[in-house]
XYZ file of C-alpha atoms in Angstrom:
620
model
C 17.918 18.308 59.662
C 21.585 17.718 58.934
C 22.778 19.322 55.708
C 25.372 17.576 53.611
C 28.041 19.533 51.773
C 30.229 18.259 48.972
C 33.801 18.880 47.739
C 33.690 18.272 43.982
C 37.068 17.513 42.305
C 38.209 17.211 38.713
C 39.407 14.004 37.194
C 41.481 14.048 34.149
C 41.505 10.268 34.185
C 41.082 7.246 36.419
C 44.257 7.812 38.431
C 43.363 11.489 39.146
C 39.860 10.467 40.132
C 41.121 7.862 42.624
C 43.594 10.392 44.015
C 40.783 12.978 44.420
C 38.645 10.522 46.430
C 41.652 9.357 48.518
C 42.604 12.928 49.358
C 39.104 13.920 50.627
C 36.770 14.657 47.711
C 33.120 13.848 48.150
C 32.562 13.546 44.396
C 34.475 13.843 41.137
C 33.492 14.833 37.674
C 35.036 13.226 34.662
C 34.630 13.228 30.931
C 33.572 10.256 28.713
C 35.320 9.678 25.397
C 33.036 12.171 23.691
C 30.694 15.095 24.370
C 32.587 16.602 27.321
C 33.514 20.283 27.504
C 37.174 19.368 27.722
C 37.695 17.234 24.547
C 41.315 16.473 25.575
C 40.203 14.844 28.833
C 38.124 11.851 27.564
C 37.936 8.446 29.293
C 36.786 4.978 28.543
C 33.627 3.429 29.906
C 35.673 0.840 31.642
C 37.780 3.427 33.570
C 34.611 5.374 34.555
C 33.107 2.218 35.831
C 36.211 1.398 37.907
C 36.166 4.984 39.302
C 32.420 4.536 40.246
C 33.307 1.226 42.069
C 36.063 2.939 44.005
C 34.174 6.138 44.817
C 31.105 4.297 46.054
C 33.236 2.445 48.582
C 33.364 5.788 50.452
C 29.815 6.932 49.507
C 31.485 9.395 47.174
C 29.822 10.083 43.783
C 30.933 10.259 40.090
C 29.457 12.822 37.698
C 30.109 12.567 34.034
C 30.241 15.610 31.809
C 28.208 15.254 28.737
C 27.988 19.017 28.421
C 28.705 19.938 24.801
C 26.087 20.889 22.209
C 25.098 17.867 20.138
C 24.916 17.884 16.345
C 22.070 16.213 14.499
C 24.211 13.224 13.347
C 25.289 12.563 16.896
C 21.930 11.997 18.560
C 22.106 8.180 18.401
C 25.684 8.270 19.741
C 24.562 10.340 22.666
C 21.603 8.010 23.351
C 23.941 5.014 23.462
C 26.336 6.931 25.768
C 23.638 7.802 28.251
C 22.470 4.222 28.370
C 26.025 2.973 28.938
C 26.551 5.607 31.729
C 23.384 4.446 33.474
C 24.536 0.794 33.188
C 27.903 1.469 34.863
C 26.346 3.165 37.820
C 27.295 6.912 37.418
C 25.600 9.270 39.858
C 24.642 12.164 37.661
C 25.222 13.692 34.197
C 26.246 17.273 33.566
C 24.538 18.623 30.391
C 24.297 21.722 28.250
C 22.185 20.563 25.259
C 18.423 20.488 26.127
C 17.947 17.429 23.890
C 19.159 15.457 26.888
C 15.847 16.094 28.563
C 13.821 14.597 25.664
C 12.150 11.341 26.410
C 14.016 9.606 23.644
C 17.384 10.297 25.327
C 16.447 10.519 28.980
C 17.701 8.131 31.647
C 17.020 7.683 35.314
C 20.257 9.322 36.237
C 19.859 12.804 37.893
C 20.643 15.646 35.628
C 22.872 18.626 36.549
C 22.728 21.772 34.494
C 26.251 22.536 33.440
C 27.751 26.031 33.991
C 27.631 25.967 30.134
C 23.891 26.693 30.355
C 24.783 30.247 31.604
C 23.235 30.114 35.077
C 23.477 33.673 36.463
C 19.919 34.722 37.398
C 17.038 33.545 39.568
C 14.847 33.255 36.430
C 17.246 30.972 34.647
C 17.770 28.671 37.720
C 14.047 28.529 38.361
C 13.378 27.522 34.715
C 16.080 24.896 34.733
C 14.613 23.437 37.961
C 11.145 23.453 36.489
C 12.214 21.431 33.434
C 13.863 18.662 35.439
C 17.333 19.619 36.685
C 18.220 18.284 40.076
C 21.240 20.614 40.434
C 22.426 23.821 38.806
C 26.121 24.735 38.392
C 26.129 28.457 38.876
C 28.137 30.971 36.862
C 31.488 31.686 38.312
C 30.798 35.468 38.258
C 28.131 35.539 41.012
C 28.589 37.178 44.385
C 27.660 35.748 47.751
C 24.653 37.951 47.848
C 23.479 36.812 44.317
C 23.870 33.141 45.270
C 21.935 33.678 48.471
C 19.052 35.396 46.512
C 18.927 32.388 44.070
C 18.724 29.977 46.956
C 15.994 31.955 48.679
C 13.925 32.110 45.466
C 14.612 28.547 44.357
C 15.291 26.580 47.511
C 14.562 23.120 46.201
C 17.359 22.999 43.645
C 20.894 22.113 44.612
C 23.462 24.909 43.947
C 27.072 24.013 42.904
C 29.558 26.783 42.909
C 33.229 26.947 41.638
C 35.697 27.788 44.333
C 39.077 27.190 42.698
C 40.911 27.201 39.447
C 41.101 28.863 36.164
C 38.527 31.469 35.124
C 36.814 32.049 31.738
C 36.501 35.698 31.030
C 33.097 35.079 29.274
C 30.064 33.708 30.915
C 30.325 30.047 30.216
C 28.330 28.773 27.271
C 28.222 32.272 25.819
C 31.726 32.476 24.272
C 32.118 32.072 20.524
C 35.485 33.720 20.075
C 37.413 30.535 19.686
C 34.960 29.216 17.091
C 34.900 32.487 15.147
C 38.687 32.889 15.078
C 40.038 29.335 14.992
C 37.022 27.125 14.066
C 37.374 25.479 17.583
C 34.154 25.626 19.585
C 34.174 26.096 23.316
C 30.612 24.611 23.331
C 32.219 21.504 21.714
C 35.064 21.193 24.190
C 37.773 22.554 21.917
C 38.378 26.042 23.234
C 41.571 27.593 21.768
C 41.856 30.150 24.675
C 41.278 33.396 22.716
C 41.161 35.133 26.127
C 44.779 34.194 26.829
C 45.989 36.221 23.749
C 47.808 39.554 23.788
C 45.822 42.526 22.392
C 46.494 46.155 21.593
C 43.619 48.411 22.996
C 42.560 51.041 20.419
C 40.050 53.834 20.483
C 37.490 54.722 17.818
C 40.075 56.692 15.800
C 42.580 53.856 15.787
C 44.798 55.413 18.413
C 46.763 52.893 20.539
C 46.014 53.208 24.145
C 49.097 52.081 26.039
C 51.125 48.977 25.323
C 49.826 45.592 24.193
C 48.593 43.480 27.132
C 46.677 40.299 27.945
C 43.490 42.302 28.598
C 41.160 39.242 28.802
C 43.301 37.028 30.814
C 42.181 36.509 34.382
C 43.942 35.248 37.538
C 42.853 31.955 39.015
C 39.940 31.736 41.481
C 40.672 30.860 45.123
C 37.724 30.874 47.652
C 39.231 28.620 50.326
C 38.634 31.321 52.983
C 35.129 32.113 51.823
C 33.521 28.647 51.784
C 31.684 29.158 55.021
C 29.924 32.217 53.592
C 29.107 30.238 50.343
C 27.701 27.548 52.610
C 25.509 29.991 54.421
C 24.384 31.467 51.158
C 22.986 28.056 50.136
C 25.732 26.313 48.121
C 25.953 22.567 48.727
C 28.703 21.615 46.309
C 32.154 23.288 45.945
C 33.780 22.688 42.638
C 37.463 22.721 41.886
C 38.238 23.425 38.195
C 40.901 21.416 36.459
C 40.124 18.467 34.289
C 43.264 18.997 32.338
C 45.354 19.264 35.456
C 47.803 16.473 36.622
C 47.651 14.332 39.712
C 49.862 16.556 41.874
C 47.526 19.455 41.425
C 44.560 17.242 42.329
C 46.205 15.998 45.414
C 47.307 19.454 46.790
C 44.210 21.325 45.957
C 41.677 18.675 47.088
C 43.644 18.163 50.367
C 43.698 21.947 51.068
C 39.998 22.371 50.472
C 38.976 19.083 52.208
C 40.647 20.175 55.476
C 38.988 23.568 55.229
C 35.566 21.949 54.767
C 36.211 19.606 57.787
C 36.803 22.784 59.865
C 33.532 24.263 58.770
C 31.643 21.034 59.494
C 33.187 20.848 62.990
C 32.311 24.463 63.693
C 28.706 23.868 62.711
C 28.012 21.792 65.765
C 25.995 19.185 63.940
C 24.241 21.345 61.370
C 26.568 20.276 58.479
C 28.133 16.939 57.398
C 30.367 15.844 54.663
C 28.533 14.115 51.831
C 30.750 11.073 51.763
C 32.304 8.781 54.385
C 35.769 8.410 55.749
C 38.563 10.487 57.262
C 41.906 11.246 55.563
C 45.335 11.290 57.068
C 48.011 13.173 54.981
C 51.826 12.786 54.727
C 52.260 16.339 53.432
C 51.010 19.844 54.255
C 48.761 21.267 51.439
C 49.836 24.616 50.034
C 47.831 26.254 47.234
C 50.703 28.692 46.505
C 52.968 25.859 45.602
C 50.835 24.448 42.795
C 49.825 25.868 39.376
C 48.299 29.267 39.577
C 48.218 32.597 37.783
C 47.905 34.555 41.029
C 44.669 34.274 43.004
C 41.503 36.348 43.156
C 38.159 36.127 44.921
C 36.676 37.305 41.544
C 33.116 38.755 42.159
C 32.338 37.105 45.492
C 32.062 40.626 47.044
C 30.755 42.277 43.973
C 33.063 44.177 41.498
C 36.624 44.513 42.737
C 39.897 45.521 41.051
C 42.879 43.157 40.522
C 40.984 40.208 38.934
C 42.983 40.175 35.753
C 46.504 39.074 34.887
C 47.414 41.576 32.081
C 51.160 40.848 32.011
C 50.944 37.200 31.365
C 48.453 34.370 30.879
C 50.892 31.816 32.325
C 51.316 30.502 35.855
C 53.548 32.650 38.047
C 53.240 30.549 41.224
C 54.541 31.345 44.696
C 56.449 34.535 45.628
C 59.813 33.452 46.972
C 61.713 36.651 47.454
C 63.524 39.528 45.679
C 66.744 39.608 43.822
C 69.360 41.087 46.226
C 72.470 40.747 44.154
C 73.631 39.367 40.771
C 77.354 38.483 40.636
C 78.788 36.580 37.673
C 76.623 33.435 37.281
C 75.307 33.690 40.852
C 71.900 35.183 42.071
C 71.422 36.087 45.588
C 67.797 36.117 46.851
C 66.538 38.103 49.839
C 63.759 35.986 51.577
C 63.087 33.050 53.702
C 62.206 30.547 50.889
C 64.163 27.223 50.552
C 65.301 26.309 47.052
C 66.030 22.976 45.308
C 68.015 22.027 42.307
C 65.716 22.060 39.303
C 63.267 24.593 40.639
C 61.714 26.812 37.980
C 61.633 30.522 38.714
C 60.044 33.446 36.880
C 59.721 37.225 36.968
C 58.230 40.081 35.146
C 60.996 41.945 33.162
C 61.321 45.641 32.389
C 59.116 45.182 29.323
C 56.309 43.717 31.526
C 56.820 40.268 30.026
C 57.213 37.039 31.969
C 60.567 35.304 31.767
C 61.803 32.260 33.537
C 64.841 30.240 34.273
C 65.737 26.928 35.970
C 68.018 26.601 38.974
C 70.925 24.304 38.125
C 72.282 24.418 41.773
C 70.938 26.002 44.944
C 73.055 26.765 47.998
C 70.767 28.322 50.537
C 69.730 31.627 48.969
C 72.590 31.519 46.435
C 71.165 30.330 43.070
C 73.164 29.253 40.008
C 70.880 29.122 36.983
C 71.416 26.661 34.140
C 71.351 29.765 31.884
C 71.761 33.239 33.240
C 68.658 35.460 32.606
C 69.873 38.604 30.945
C 67.012 40.898 31.869
C 66.987 40.011 35.615
C 67.845 42.983 37.820
C 68.397 43.531 41.577
C 65.139 44.318 43.305
C 62.914 42.324 40.975
C 60.434 39.942 42.728
C 60.821 36.259 41.997
C 58.156 33.644 41.725
C 58.475 29.829 41.814
C 56.256 28.119 39.188
C 57.950 24.715 39.455
C 58.676 23.458 42.987
C 60.782 20.325 42.575
C 60.813 19.445 46.249
C 57.051 19.697 46.552
C 56.398 17.827 43.312
C 58.747 14.937 44.510
C 56.828 14.893 47.821
C 53.509 14.675 45.956
C 54.686 11.918 43.639
C 54.646 9.400 46.543
C 51.750 8.006 48.443
C 50.432 11.087 50.217
C 47.159 10.115 51.870
C 45.104 7.262 53.349
C 41.359 7.446 53.629
C 39.580 5.073 55.975
C 35.969 4.789 57.252
C 35.888 4.184 61.076
C 33.778 1.274 62.127
C 32.913 -0.541 65.372
C 32.801 -4.343 65.367
C 30.425 -6.352 67.630
C 31.290 -10.068 68.231
C 28.558 -12.288 69.672
C 27.977 -15.911 70.329
C 24.825 -17.425 68.735
C 23.028 -20.703 69.236
C 25.195 -22.488 66.590
C 28.246 -20.385 66.409
C 29.256 -16.757 66.177
C 28.255 -13.491 64.576
C 30.097 -10.267 63.765
C 28.383 -7.003 63.139
C 29.991 -3.935 61.708
C 28.650 -0.398 62.151
C 30.022 2.697 60.541
C 30.847 5.317 63.028
C 29.345 8.876 62.841
C 26.807 8.367 60.010
C 24.025 10.553 61.390
C 23.619 12.381 58.076
C 23.617 9.094 56.157
C 21.436 6.919 58.305
C 22.662 3.670 59.865
C 24.884 1.589 57.687
C 25.655 -1.842 59.060
C 26.454 -5.387 57.972
C 26.413 -8.638 59.753
C 28.127 -12.025 59.158
C 27.492 -15.371 60.793
C 29.511 -18.576 60.988
C 28.489 -22.029 62.252
C 31.087 -23.453 64.658
C 31.434 -25.726 67.577
C 31.824 -23.779 70.840
C 34.711 -24.735 72.998
C 35.679 -23.089 76.305
C 38.988 -21.391 76.065
C 41.764 -22.660 78.231
C 43.642 -19.338 78.066
C 42.167 -15.768 77.585
C 41.297 -15.083 73.921
C 40.487 -11.430 73.970
C 43.860 -10.276 72.707
C 43.858 -12.656 69.761
C 40.289 -11.748 68.889
C 41.060 -8.015 68.805
C 44.359 -8.598 66.779
C 42.521 -10.778 64.071
C 39.369 -8.665 63.762
C 41.247 -5.366 63.348
C 43.461 -6.459 60.583
C 41.455 -4.471 58.033
C 44.430 -4.106 55.597
C 43.485 -2.779 52.185
C 39.773 -2.511 52.901
C 38.250 1.003 53.125
C 37.782 0.636 56.877
C 39.642 1.151 60.090
C 38.505 -0.347 63.358
C 37.699 2.177 66.171
C 36.449 -0.373 68.652
C 35.649 -4.108 69.149
C 32.814 -4.951 71.487
C 32.657 -8.641 72.599
C 29.446 -9.848 74.162
C 28.458 -11.157 76.611
C 30.925 -9.716 79.047
C 32.013 -13.219 80.203
C 32.687 -14.349 76.623
C 35.312 -17.160 77.000
C 35.153 -19.239 73.770
C 38.103 -20.433 71.765
C 37.724 -19.332 68.122
C 40.356 -20.377 65.586
C 42.107 -17.497 63.874
C 40.995 -18.839 60.485
C 37.311 -18.404 61.498
C 37.877 -14.943 62.844
C 39.545 -14.019 59.563
C 36.584 -15.459 57.663
C 34.139 -13.519 59.737
C 36.134 -10.330 59.214
C 36.377 -10.778 55.467
C 32.697 -11.554 55.170
C 31.503 -8.648 57.221
C 33.729 -6.025 55.526
C 32.687 -7.269 52.046
C 29.037 -6.958 53.048
C 29.582 -3.512 54.617
C 31.227 -2.300 51.317
C 28.212 -3.569 49.501
C 25.906 -1.788 51.976
C 27.728 1.574 51.403
C 27.359 1.204 47.625
C 23.700 0.276 47.984
C 23.225 3.391 50.186
C 24.767 5.501 47.212
C 22.270 3.927 44.774
C 19.337 4.710 47.165
C 20.359 8.283 47.561
C 20.704 8.664 43.725
C 17.189 7.224 43.197
C 15.765 9.923 45.579
C 17.498 12.679 43.575
C 15.955 11.725 40.174
C 14.643 14.273 37.705
C 11.466 15.861 38.611
C 9.471 18.156 36.240
C 7.175 20.887 37.216
C 3.610 20.758 36.120
C 3.891 24.221 34.659
C 6.926 24.832 32.461
C 7.523 28.604 31.808
C 9.455 29.943 28.833
C 13.215 30.312 29.363
C 14.670 33.825 29.791
C 14.914 35.481 26.331
C 18.253 35.755 24.720
C 19.425 38.931 22.942
C 20.767 36.978 19.983
C 19.033 33.830 18.497
C 22.129 31.748 18.434
C 22.804 32.182 22.165
C 20.325 29.344 22.879
C 22.993 27.000 21.379
C 20.515 24.894 19.510
C 22.282 22.424 17.277
C 19.700 19.688 16.655
C 15.944 19.320 16.029
C 15.168 17.781 19.439
C 16.636 20.760 21.237
C 14.781 23.163 18.968
C 11.465 21.290 19.505
C 12.083 21.379 23.273
C 12.503 25.151 23.328
C 9.468 25.627 21.143
C 7.284 23.514 23.461
C 8.554 25.591 26.428
C 7.436 28.766 24.591
C 10.681 30.212 23.807
C 10.947 32.896 21.177
C 13.716 34.472 19.107
C 15.348 31.109 18.825
C 17.929 30.292 16.144
C 20.563 27.857 15.131
C 23.809 27.584 17.122
C 26.813 29.718 16.173
C 28.641 26.497 15.291
C 25.795 25.438 12.934
C 25.039 28.659 11.186
C 27.564 31.468 12.021
C 25.972 35.014 12.173
C 26.986 37.211 9.263
C 26.699 40.704 10.847
C 28.867 41.730 13.791
C 28.247 38.744 16.038
C 28.440 39.023 19.843
C 31.353 36.818 20.748
C 31.647 37.264 24.503
C 29.643 38.514 27.434
C 31.985 39.469 30.331
C 31.491 40.643 33.753
C 35.152 41.603 33.729
C 35.412 45.199 32.364
C 38.517 46.720 30.783
C 37.283 50.261 31.326
C 36.907 49.496 34.981
C 40.226 47.724 35.371
C 41.931 50.758 33.824
C 40.293 53.089 36.276
C 37.861 54.722 33.894
C 34.491 53.593 35.155
C 32.779 56.732 36.316
C 29.942 54.626 37.822
C 32.415 53.110 40.256
C 34.332 56.353 40.983
C 36.811 56.203 38.160
C 38.149 59.033 35.941
C 36.407 60.333 32.846
C 38.030 58.729 29.807
C 39.695 60.963 27.221
C 39.350 58.540 24.370
C 36.533 58.288 21.893
C 34.542 55.023 21.977
C 33.868 52.397 20.852
C 37.216 50.872 21.976
C 38.580 47.741 20.212
C 40.901 45.019 20.913
C 43.378 44.248 18.160
C 45.465 41.223 17.496
C 48.826 41.529 15.694
C 47.361 40.109 12.500
C 45.046 43.074 12.258
C 41.812 41.473 13.415
C 39.804 43.912 15.632
C 37.058 43.209 18.236
C 34.866 46.185 19.185
C 33.936 46.513 22.824
C 30.535 47.534 24.152
C 30.229 48.701 27.719
C 26.773 47.751 28.892
C 26.754 49.831 32.002
C 23.026 49.135 32.724
C 23.827 45.484 33.228
C 27.500 46.237 34.357
C 28.797 43.942 31.597
C 31.338 44.260 28.845
C 30.536 42.727 25.418
C 33.105 41.658 22.794
C 32.002 41.655 19.202
C 33.586 40.586 15.875
C 34.253 43.437 13.529
């Protein structure tokens, strides 16, 4: 049986969503005007409906994020939103709040368990599948081996994995630092990025350990070279992070990953297929180093490894472009092979281990003339480009065309002619065809008509299709057909074929509906009552029916008074500093517990849970 795999792209808005599909995405995820985990990336129902219409032309899908916790006074609003999303034909909803599973709020749309539901164990994924989730978005921190184990133990649930983009240092859905410090809840889509702040590390006696750093800031994930392993492990959807990113980011990253997935599909010799239809031709060469990034990491795909954090800066550094060879007056000479353009933005880490940047006013080969000379730049320092003007200009134009190849069959009938269209290479989707007929008098042609027939039928213009072949039957076909009739046949059959593709998408969606196990087991027990993120009575009732214990109100509803657990992190500061004895590090000389301190005096004690290989961050 052919296995379909999906590239899932972010859509900040309708324009980004269309660009993602055009550049090779099999699905996009987008936020509605409320209740999405990126509050700044909301969209109207009209725009989401238009995105669905466009995506379904290519059998691509649209998933809507309704993945915040829901307050008591918002239940009716959520009910209306879900009803509206069903009406406009979305393909799935990503949710966090378990009230979405309640019969009062449920729809026929398949449900995906957002990564906000903290999906890192076999037990959690099995429970989520048993209560009705069609797909589970796994925690970013999992290794290939851990993903493979989940797939073996729960083979009937679809597994979605992140492969590219920014990383949260805490397990998703289990971070309360932003709410605690700034009154902005990550579980409500308003994260203030506590993890991108600079901290002073202190020991139990208040001694400062080294200089202040961005201890919780991580590099960006990049798994483009590991997707084949992730596929073999059981992942079916590969997710690009970035619902706040602009259209040039979407174009470049989607194109890079789509081309890589095509190679994996081709190599599989028929075992794998893309989840949507169409082939893409690009006018540019994707390059992940030339778009927004903080430096790349494979994170925990191979287990615990060093160099996943970015302690010097939480900002984008971009592509390495060379080293400073010489500084003379207002001219910088760069040693390297990179090409520069006027307006490029460059950056470097100065002698104080801080990121600084400057803009090129004029570039003459490897001679750079900045708009303002950076005073701390020294010969030998590495330079990075975090704003590539030439690449941005290239991506600002039309950069891709996506077409579905079809074969057309023209036949004569008893009272006229018929034209059948068949999509090429749809073994994984089943046969998708359409047929148009026209009543017309048949007249023997005085001159050969084959060339005109081919010319008129293959003018597919702005349709989603490209014609691979035209077959005219019978072989001695010799009728005169006016061009106007050929055009009418072509328009009719392509319209019907577009409808057939959209109908195929709906049929697939109906087979992926929510299914609930006859036996619902209790969810895995949380160490703190508020970690269930229960913010309304429907969610509470649901957990109680499932047999959960130790449940309490969400952090946002009733903040804990005594030393709350703010973050659970697989990233470990002790390990990154080389003091994890368990992994061959040195014995630390400090006295624990360690704390992270902000400049305003607020301190956050750290707990190194070595049994679970996890670092916990508490409020003092």
